[in-house]
Tab-separated table of C-alpha atoms in Angstrom:
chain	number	residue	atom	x	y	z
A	1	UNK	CA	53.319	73.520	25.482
A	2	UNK	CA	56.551	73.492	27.534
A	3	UNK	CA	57.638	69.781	28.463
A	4	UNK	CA	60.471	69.022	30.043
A	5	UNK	CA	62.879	67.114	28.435
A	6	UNK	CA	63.317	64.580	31.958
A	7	UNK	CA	59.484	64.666	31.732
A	8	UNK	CA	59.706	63.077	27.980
A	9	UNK	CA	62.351	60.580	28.599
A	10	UNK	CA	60.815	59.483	32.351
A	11	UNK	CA	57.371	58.823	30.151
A	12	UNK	CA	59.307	57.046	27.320
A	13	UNK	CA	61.018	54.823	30.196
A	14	UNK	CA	57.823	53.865	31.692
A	15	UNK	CA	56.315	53.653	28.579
A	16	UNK	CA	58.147	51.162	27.307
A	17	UNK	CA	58.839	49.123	30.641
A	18	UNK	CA	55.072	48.488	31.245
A	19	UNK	CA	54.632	47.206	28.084
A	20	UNK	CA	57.648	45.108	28.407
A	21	UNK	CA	55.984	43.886	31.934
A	22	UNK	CA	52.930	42.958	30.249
A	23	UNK	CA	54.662	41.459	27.181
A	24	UNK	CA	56.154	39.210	30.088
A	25	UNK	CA	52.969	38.696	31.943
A	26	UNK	CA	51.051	37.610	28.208
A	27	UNK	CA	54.364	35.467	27.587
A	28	UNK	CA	54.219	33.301	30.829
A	29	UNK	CA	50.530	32.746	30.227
A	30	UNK	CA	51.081	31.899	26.058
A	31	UNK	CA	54.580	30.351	26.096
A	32	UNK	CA	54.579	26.569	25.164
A	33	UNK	CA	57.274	25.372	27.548
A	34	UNK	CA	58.767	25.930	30.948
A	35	UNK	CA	61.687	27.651	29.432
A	36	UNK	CA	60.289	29.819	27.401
A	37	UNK	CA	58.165	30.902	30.251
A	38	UNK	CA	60.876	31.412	32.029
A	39	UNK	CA	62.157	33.333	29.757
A	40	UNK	CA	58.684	36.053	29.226
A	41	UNK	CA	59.416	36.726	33.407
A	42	UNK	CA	63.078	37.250	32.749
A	43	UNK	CA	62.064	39.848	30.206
A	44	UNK	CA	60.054	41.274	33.205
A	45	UNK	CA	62.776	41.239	36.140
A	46	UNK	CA	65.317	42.674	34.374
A	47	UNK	CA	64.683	45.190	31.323
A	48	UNK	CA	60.991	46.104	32.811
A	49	UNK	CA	62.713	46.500	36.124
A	50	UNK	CA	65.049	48.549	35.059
A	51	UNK	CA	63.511	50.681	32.688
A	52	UNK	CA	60.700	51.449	35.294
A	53	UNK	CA	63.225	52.064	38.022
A	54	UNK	CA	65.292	54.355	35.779
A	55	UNK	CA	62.489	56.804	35.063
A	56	UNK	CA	61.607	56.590	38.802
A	57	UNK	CA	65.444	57.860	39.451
A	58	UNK	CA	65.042	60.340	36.357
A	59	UNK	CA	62.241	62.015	38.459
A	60	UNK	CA	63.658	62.176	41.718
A	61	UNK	CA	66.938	63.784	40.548
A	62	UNK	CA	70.004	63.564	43.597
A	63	UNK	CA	68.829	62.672	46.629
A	64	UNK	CA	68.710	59.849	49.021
A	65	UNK	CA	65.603	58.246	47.219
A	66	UNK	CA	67.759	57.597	43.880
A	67	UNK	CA	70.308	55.866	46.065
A	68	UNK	CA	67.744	53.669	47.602
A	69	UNK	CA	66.201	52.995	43.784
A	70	UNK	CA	69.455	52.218	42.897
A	71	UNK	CA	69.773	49.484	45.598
A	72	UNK	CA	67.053	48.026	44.677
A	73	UNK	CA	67.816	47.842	40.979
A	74	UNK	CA	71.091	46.115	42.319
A	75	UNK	CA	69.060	43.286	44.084
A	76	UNK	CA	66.790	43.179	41.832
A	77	UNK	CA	69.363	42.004	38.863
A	78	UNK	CA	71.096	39.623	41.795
A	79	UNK	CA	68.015	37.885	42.889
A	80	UNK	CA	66.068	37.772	39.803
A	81	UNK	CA	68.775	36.077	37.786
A	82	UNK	CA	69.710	33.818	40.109
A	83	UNK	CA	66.604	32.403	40.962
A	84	UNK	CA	66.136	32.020	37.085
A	85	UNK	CA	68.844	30.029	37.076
A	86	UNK	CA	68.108	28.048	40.124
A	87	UNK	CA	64.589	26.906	38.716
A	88	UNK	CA	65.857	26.360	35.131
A	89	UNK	CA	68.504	24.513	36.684
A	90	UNK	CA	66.317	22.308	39.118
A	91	UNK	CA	64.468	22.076	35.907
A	92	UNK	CA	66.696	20.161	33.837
A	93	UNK	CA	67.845	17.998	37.021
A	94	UNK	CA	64.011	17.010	37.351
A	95	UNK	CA	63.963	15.615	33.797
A	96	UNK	CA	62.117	18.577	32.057
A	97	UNK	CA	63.972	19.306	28.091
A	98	UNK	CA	63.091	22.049	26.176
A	99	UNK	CA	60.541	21.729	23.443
A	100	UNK	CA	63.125	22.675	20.636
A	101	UNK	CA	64.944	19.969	21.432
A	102	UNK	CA	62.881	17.557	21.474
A	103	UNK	CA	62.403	14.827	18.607
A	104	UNK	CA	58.387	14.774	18.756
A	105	UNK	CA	57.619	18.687	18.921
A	106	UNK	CA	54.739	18.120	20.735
B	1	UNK	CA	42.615	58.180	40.750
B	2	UNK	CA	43.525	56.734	44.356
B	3	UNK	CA	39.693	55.423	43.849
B	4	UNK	CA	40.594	53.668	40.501
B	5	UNK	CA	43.803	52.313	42.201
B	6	UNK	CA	41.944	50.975	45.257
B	7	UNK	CA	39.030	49.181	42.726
B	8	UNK	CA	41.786	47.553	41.159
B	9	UNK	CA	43.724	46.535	44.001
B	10	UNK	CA	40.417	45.365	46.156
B	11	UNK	CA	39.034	43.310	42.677
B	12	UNK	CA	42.290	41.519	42.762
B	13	UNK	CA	42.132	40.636	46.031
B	14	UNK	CA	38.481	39.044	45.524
B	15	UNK	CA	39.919	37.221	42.654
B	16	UNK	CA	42.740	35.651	44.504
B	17	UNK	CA	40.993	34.990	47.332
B	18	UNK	CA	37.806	32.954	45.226
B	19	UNK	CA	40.621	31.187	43.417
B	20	UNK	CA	42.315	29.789	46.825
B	21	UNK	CA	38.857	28.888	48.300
B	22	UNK	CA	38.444	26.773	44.743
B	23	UNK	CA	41.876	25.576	43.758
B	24	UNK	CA	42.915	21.877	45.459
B	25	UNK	CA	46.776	22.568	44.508
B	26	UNK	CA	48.404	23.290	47.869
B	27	UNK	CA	51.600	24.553	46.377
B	28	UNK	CA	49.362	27.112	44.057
B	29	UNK	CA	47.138	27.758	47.351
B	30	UNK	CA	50.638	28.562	49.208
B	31	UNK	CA	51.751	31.168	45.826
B	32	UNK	CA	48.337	32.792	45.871
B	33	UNK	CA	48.036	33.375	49.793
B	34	UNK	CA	51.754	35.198	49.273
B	35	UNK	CA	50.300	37.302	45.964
B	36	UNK	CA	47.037	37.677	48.709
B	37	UNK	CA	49.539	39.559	51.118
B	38	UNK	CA	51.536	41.160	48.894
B	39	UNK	CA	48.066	43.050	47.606
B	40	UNK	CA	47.064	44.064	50.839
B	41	UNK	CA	50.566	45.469	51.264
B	42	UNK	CA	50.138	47.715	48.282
B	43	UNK	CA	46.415	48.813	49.954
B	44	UNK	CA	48.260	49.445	52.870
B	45	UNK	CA	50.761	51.676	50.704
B	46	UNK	CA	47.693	53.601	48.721
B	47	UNK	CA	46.243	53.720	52.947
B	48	UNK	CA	49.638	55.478	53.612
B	49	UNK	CA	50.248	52.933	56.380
B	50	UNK	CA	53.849	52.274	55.619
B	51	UNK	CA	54.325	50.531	58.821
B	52	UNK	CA	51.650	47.976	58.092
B	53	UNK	CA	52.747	47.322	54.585
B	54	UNK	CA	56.299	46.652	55.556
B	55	UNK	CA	55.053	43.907	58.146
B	56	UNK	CA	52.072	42.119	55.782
B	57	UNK	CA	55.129	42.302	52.859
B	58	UNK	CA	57.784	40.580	55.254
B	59	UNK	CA	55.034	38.503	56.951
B	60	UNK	CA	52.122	37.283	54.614
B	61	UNK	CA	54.436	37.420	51.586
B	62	UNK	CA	57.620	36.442	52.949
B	63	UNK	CA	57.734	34.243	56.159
B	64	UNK	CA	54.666	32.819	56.052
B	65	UNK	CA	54.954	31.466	52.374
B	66	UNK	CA	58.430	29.553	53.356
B	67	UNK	CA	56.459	28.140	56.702
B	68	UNK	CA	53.766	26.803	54.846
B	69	UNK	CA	55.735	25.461	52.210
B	70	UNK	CA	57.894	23.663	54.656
B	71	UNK	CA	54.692	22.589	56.356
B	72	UNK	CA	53.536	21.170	52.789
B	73	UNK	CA	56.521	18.872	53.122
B	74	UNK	CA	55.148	17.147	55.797
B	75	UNK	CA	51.381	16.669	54.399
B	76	UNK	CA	50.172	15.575	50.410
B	77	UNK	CA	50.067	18.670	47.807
B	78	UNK	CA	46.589	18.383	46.781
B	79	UNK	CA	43.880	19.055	49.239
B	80	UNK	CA	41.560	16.181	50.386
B	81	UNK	CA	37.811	16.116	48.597
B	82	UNK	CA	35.537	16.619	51.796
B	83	UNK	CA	33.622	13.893	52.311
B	84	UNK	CA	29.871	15.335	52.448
B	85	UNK	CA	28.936	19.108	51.442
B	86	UNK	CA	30.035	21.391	54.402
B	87	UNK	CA	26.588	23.264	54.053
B	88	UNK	CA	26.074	24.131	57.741
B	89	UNK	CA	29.487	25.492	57.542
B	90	UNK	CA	28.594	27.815	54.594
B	91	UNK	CA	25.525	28.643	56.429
B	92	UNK	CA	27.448	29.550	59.641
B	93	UNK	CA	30.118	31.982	57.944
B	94	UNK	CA	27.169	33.421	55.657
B	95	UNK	CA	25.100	34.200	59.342
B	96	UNK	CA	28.108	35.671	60.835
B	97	UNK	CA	29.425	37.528	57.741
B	98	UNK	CA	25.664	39.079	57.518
B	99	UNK	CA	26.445	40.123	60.643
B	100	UNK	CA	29.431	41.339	60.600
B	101	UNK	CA	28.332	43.728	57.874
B	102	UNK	CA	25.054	44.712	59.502
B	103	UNK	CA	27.523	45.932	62.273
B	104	UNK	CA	29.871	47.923	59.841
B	105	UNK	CA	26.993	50.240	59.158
B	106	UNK	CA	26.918	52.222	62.606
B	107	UNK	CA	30.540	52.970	62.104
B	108	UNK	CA	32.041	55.987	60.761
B	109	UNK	CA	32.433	56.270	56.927
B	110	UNK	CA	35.944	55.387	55.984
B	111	UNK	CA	38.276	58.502	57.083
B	112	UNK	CA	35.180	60.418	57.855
B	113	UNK	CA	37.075	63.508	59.226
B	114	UNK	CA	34.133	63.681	62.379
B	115	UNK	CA	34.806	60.396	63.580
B	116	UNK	CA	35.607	59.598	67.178
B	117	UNK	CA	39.286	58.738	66.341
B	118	UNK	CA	40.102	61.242	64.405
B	119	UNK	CA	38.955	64.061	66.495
B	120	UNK	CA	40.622	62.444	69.596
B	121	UNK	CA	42.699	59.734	69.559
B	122	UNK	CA	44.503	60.809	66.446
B	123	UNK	CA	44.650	64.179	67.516
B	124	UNK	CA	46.465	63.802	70.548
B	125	UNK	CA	49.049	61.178	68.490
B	126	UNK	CA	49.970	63.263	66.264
B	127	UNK	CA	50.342	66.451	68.180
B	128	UNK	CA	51.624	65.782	71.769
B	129	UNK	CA	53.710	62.696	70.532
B	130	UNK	CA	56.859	64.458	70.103
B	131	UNK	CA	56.467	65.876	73.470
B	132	UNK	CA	55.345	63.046	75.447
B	133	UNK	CA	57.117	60.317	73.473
B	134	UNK	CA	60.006	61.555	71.209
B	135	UNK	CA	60.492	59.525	68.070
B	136	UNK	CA	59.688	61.352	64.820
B	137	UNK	CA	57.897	58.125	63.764
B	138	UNK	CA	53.912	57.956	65.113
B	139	UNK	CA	53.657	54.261	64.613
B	140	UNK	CA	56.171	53.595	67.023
B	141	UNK	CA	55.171	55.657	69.466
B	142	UNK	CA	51.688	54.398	69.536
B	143	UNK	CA	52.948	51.051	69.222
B	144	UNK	CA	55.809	50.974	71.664
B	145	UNK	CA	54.504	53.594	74.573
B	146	UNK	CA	50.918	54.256	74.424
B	147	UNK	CA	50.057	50.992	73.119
B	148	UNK	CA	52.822	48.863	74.936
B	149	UNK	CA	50.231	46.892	76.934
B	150	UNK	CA	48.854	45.588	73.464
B	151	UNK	CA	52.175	44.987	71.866
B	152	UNK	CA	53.656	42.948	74.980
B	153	UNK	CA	50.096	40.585	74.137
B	154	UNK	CA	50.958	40.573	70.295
B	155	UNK	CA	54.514	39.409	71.437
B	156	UNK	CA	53.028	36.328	73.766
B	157	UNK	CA	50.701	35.492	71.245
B	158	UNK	CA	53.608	34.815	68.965
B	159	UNK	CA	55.530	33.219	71.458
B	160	UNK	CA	52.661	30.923	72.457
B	161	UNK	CA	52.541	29.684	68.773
B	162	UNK	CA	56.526	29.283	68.835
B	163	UNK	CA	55.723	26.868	71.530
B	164	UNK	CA	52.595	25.333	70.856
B	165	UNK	CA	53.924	24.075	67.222
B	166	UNK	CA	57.291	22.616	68.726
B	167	UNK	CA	55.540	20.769	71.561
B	168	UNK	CA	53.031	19.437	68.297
B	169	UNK	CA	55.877	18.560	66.110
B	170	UNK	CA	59.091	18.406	68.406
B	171	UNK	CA	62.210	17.742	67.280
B	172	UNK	CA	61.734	13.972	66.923
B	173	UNK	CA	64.892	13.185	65.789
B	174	UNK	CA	67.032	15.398	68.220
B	175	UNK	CA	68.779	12.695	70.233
B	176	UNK	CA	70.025	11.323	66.616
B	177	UNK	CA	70.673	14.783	65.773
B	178	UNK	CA	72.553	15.846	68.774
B	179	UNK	CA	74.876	12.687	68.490
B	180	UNK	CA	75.428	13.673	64.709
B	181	UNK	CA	76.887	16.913	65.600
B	182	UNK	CA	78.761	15.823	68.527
B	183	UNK	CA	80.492	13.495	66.307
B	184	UNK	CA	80.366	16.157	63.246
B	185	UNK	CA	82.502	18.618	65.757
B	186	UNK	CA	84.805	16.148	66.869
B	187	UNK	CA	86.180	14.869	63.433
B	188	UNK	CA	85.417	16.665	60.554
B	189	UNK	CA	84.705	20.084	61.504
B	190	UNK	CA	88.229	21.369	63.247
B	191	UNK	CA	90.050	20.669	59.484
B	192	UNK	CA	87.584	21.020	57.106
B	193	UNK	CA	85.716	24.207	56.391
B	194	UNK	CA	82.152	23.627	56.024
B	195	UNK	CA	81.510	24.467	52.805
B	196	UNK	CA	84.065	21.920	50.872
B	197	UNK	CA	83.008	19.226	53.424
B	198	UNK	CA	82.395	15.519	52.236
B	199	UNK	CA	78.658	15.897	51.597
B	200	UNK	CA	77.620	19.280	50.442
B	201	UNK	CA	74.043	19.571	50.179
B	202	UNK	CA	73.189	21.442	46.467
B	203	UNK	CA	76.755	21.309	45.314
B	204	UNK	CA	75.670	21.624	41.913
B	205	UNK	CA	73.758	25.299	42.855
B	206	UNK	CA	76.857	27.090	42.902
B	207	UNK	CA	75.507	30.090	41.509
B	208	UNK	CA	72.870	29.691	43.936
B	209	UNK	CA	75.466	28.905	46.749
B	210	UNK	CA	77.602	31.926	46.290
B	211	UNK	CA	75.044	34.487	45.724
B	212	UNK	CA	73.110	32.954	48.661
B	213	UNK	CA	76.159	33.822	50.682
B	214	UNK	CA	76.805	37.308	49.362
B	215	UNK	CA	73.464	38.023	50.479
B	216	UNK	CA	73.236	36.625	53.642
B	217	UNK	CA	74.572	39.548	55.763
B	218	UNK	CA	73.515	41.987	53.536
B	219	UNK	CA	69.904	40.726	54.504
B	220	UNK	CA	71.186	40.659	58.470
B	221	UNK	CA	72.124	44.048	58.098
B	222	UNK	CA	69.266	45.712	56.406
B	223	UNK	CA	67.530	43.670	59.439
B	224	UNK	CA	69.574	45.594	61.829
B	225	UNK	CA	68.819	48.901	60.188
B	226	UNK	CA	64.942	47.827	60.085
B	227	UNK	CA	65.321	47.308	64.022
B	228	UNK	CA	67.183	50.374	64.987
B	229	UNK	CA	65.763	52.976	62.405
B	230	UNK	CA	62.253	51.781	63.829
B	231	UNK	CA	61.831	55.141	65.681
B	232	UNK	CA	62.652	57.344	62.268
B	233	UNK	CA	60.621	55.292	59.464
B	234	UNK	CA	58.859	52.464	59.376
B	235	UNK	CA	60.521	49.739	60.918
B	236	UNK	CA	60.576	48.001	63.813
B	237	UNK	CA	60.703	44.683	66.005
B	238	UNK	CA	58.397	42.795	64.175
B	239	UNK	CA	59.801	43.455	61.149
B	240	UNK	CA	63.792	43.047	61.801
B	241	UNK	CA	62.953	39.941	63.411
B	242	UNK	CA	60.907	38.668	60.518
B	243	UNK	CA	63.826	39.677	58.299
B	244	UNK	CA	66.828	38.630	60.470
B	245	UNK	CA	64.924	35.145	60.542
B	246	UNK	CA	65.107	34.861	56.780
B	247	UNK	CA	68.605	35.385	56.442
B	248	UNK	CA	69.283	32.073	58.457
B	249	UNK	CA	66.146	30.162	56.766
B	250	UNK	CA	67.832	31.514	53.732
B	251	UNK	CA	70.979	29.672	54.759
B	252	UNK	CA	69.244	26.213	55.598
B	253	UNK	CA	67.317	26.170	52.306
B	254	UNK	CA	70.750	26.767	50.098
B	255	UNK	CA	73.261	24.488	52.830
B	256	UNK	CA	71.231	22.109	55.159
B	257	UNK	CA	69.131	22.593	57.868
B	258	UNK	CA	71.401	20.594	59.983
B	259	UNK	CA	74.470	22.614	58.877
B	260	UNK	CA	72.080	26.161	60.088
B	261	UNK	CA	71.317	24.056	63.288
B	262	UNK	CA	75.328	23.831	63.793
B	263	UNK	CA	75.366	27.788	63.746
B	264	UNK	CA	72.141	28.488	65.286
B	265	UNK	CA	71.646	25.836	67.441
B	266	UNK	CA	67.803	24.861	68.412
B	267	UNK	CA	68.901	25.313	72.049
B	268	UNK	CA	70.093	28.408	71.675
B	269	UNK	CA	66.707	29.791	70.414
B	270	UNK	CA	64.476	28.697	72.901
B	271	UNK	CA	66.587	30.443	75.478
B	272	UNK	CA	66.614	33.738	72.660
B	273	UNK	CA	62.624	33.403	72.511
B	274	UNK	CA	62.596	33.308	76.475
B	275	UNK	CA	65.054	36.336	76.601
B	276	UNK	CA	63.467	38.313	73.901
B	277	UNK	CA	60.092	38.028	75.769
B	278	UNK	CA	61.367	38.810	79.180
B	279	UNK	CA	62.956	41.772	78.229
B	280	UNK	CA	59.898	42.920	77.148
B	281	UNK	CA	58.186	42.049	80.521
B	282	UNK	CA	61.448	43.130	83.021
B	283	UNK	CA	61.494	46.775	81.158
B	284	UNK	CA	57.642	46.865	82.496
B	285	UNK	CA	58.309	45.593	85.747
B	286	UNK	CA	61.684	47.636	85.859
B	287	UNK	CA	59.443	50.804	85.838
B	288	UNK	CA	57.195	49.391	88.145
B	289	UNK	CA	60.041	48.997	91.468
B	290	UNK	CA	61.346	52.786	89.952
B	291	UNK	CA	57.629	54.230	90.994
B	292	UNK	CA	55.974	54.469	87.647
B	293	UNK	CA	53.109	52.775	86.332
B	294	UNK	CA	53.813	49.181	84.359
B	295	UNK	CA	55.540	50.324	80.933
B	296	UNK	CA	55.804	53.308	81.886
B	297	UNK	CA	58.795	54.148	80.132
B	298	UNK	CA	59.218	57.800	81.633
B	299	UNK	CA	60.937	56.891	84.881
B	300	UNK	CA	63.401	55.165	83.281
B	301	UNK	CA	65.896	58.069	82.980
B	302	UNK	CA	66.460	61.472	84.338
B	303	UNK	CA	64.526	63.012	81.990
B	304	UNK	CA	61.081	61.396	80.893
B	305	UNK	CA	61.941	61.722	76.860
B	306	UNK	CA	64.811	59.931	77.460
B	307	UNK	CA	63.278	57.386	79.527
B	308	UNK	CA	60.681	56.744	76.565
B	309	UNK	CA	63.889	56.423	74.598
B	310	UNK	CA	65.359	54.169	76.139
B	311	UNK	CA	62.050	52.524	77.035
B	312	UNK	CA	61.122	51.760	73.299
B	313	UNK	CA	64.321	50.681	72.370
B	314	UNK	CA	64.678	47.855	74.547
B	315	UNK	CA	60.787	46.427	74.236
B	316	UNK	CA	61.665	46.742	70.260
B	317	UNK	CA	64.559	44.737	70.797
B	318	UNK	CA	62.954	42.433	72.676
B	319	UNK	CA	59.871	41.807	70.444
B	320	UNK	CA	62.619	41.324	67.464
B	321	UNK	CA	64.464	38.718	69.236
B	322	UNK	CA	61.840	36.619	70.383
B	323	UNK	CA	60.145	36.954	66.680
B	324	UNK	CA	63.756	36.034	65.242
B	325	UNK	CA	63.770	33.149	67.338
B	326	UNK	CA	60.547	31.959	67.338
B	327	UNK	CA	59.917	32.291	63.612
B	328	UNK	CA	63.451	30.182	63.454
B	329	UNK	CA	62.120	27.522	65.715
B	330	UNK	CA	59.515	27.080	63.703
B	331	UNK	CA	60.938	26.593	60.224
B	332	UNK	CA	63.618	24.261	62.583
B	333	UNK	CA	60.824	22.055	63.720
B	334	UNK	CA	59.028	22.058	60.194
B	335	UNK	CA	61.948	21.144	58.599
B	336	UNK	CA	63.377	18.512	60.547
B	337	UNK	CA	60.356	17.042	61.184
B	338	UNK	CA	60.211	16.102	56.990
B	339	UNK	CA	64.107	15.309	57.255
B	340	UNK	CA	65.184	16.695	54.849
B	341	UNK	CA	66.329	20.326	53.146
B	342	UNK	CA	63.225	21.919	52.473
């Protein structure tokens, strides 16, 4: 039984970031609220992301791939949080509160 | 495991596609149709047809989703109950799908290794292209040399529907629009930079606002790379064009699409589409007066290699402008059409 140690930790990323990804998938279905929601896929873009992306870069070592990974990781946290913001944002300009809130707790 | 991959992938795909055929949300219809491309892009990927992926991913998932939801602007967002049950409708695409699949059976099993293609036409691709053609990348040879005749159509087609949906929709409101930025240019626009003008559209976004233009020419120049690393990876006209398109709708959703109209004026376009296309068409007729056959890249040069080189590169820069422009034109005419910011 000889396992590489970047073998163990690559696993334990990817591990761990799928079940973050489908924590975030079972949120946005389960969630009560739109910000909530919001927050189960902003779970997904960023710590799933990255974790998964990690152990990708774990496995292909120094080379031009990683770089590329890396770039993408890099957009990835750009884009992601900002168009969290922008819908959270156009959100709360549309009227929407969140449920905690809220006086009635529906 | 590829076969447990593809299950999953092609089960999806039935799903998504049942659920648009049912759902009477347009808005959801327009999500799912992008989700629809994105998981033929990831076939594509388990196909190894990079190429094709990278199109149906900037394409289906990307264009086409910010067309049609600019096109919702102009209709209602739920979908019309027909009036009587379309059952000779049903029964026609039943008849023909029956067909269809009574016709897939005298093909060749899915990369049956005996096939026709494979012991010709892929053959000779794969082992004379470096010779005859040059780039490193198969695709674009095939697509840019041997297949230039069909790419030149694929380029018209998209051209025609540039056309077709300005002359349905037209730009309405251009003589009001043309007088707003004559007088825009004449009095505001010297002193003022755009972006702290009186009335900035989404001046509350600022996060949105600056992000949106940190990334614009990143997104201009991975659209460049696309285009000009076309012969080395996948990559290509099509795509760049697609993605150098973006960038700018990417500007008229966060400013205006007046204030993208004032950089890339309508005008200006049109006259890119026409370019883009005859480029395309003078490179063929260019090696026709030099002796060669139409497209036939190899007179173009001193040596035929280079000829292809050069050949390739200019029809690929030619299909990416006109798709640039036309894709533009579109999104122009969609969105002035609703008047307002999409």
């Amino acid at each position: 039984m000889d396992f590489d140690l970047l073998d163990i930790l690559t696993a334990l990323f990817l591990t761990v970031g799928c079940f973050l990804g489908i924590s975030g998938g079972v949120g946005l279905y389960r969630l009560p609220d739109f910000f909530s929601r919001q927050h189960a896929t902003g779970v997904t873009d960023s710590a799933c992301s990255f974790l998964i992306l990690f152990a990708l870069i774990l496995q292909s070592g120094f080379t031009l791939v990683s770089v590329k990974l890396c770039f993408i990781f890099f957009f990835l946290v750009i884009t992601s949080t900002t168009a969290t913001h922008a819908l959270a944002k156009s959100a709360l300009h549309k009227g929407i509160t969140p449920i905690l809130g809220r006086e009635d707790k529906r | 495991m590829e076969a447990a991959v593809d299950i999953v992938l092609l089960s999806l795909l039935c799903v998504t596609v049942i659920v648009i055929v049912y759902i009477r949300k347009l808005f959801c219809a327009i999500m799912l149709l992008g989700i629809f491309s994105l998981i033929s892009a990831s076939l594509f990927i388990t196909m190894d047809a990079v190429d094709v992926a990278f199109t149906e991913a900037a394409v289906g998932t990307g264009i086409s989703s910010i067309l049609l939801l600019s096109a919702l602007s102009l209709t209602h967002t739920r979908e019309r109950r027909p009036a009587h049950q379309p059952y000779v409708a049903l029964m026609v695409v039943a008849v023909t799908g029956a067909v269809l699949v009574y016709g897939t059976m005298d093909l060749p099993a899915f990369g049956d290794p005996d096939s026709a293609i494979h012991r010709h036409m892929a053959v000779r691709f794969i082992v004379d292209s470096p010779q005859e053609v040059g780039p490193p990348n198969v695709v674009t040879s095939v697509l840019a040399s041997y297949r230039g005749y069909d790419t030149l159509g694929e380029t018209t087609v998209i051209f025609t529907a540039g056309i077709a949906l300005v002359a349905l929709l037209g730009f309405n409101r251009r003589k009001e629009f043309k007088v707003r930025l004559s007088g825009a240019q004449i009095t505001s626009v010297p002193e003022v930079p755009l972006s702290s003008a009186p009335k900035v559209p989404n001046a509350d976004y600022l996060v949105l606002r600056i992000v949106g233009k940190m990334f614009i020419p990143l997104i201009m120049l991975f659209a460049l790379y696309v285009q000009f690393h076309g012969d080395y990876g996948p990559g290509g006209g099509f795509q760049a064009g697609v993605i150098f398109a973006s960038a700018i709708m990417l500007y008229a959703m966060i400013f205006n699409v007046e204030t993208a109209m004032r950089v890339v004026t309508p005008t200006a376009l049109r006259l890119l589409a026409v370019l883009g296309l005859l480029l395309y068409g003078g490179v063929g007729v260019l090696c026709m007066l030099l002796g060669g056959n139409f497209l036939d890249y190899n007179v173009l040069a001193h040596a035929p290699l280079h000829g292809q080189h050069l050949g390739i590169f200019l029809i690929e820069l030619g299909v990416g402008i006109t798709v640039f422009a036309i894709m533009v034109t579109m999104f122009y005419a969609l969105g002035n059409r609703s008047g307002r910011s999409v």
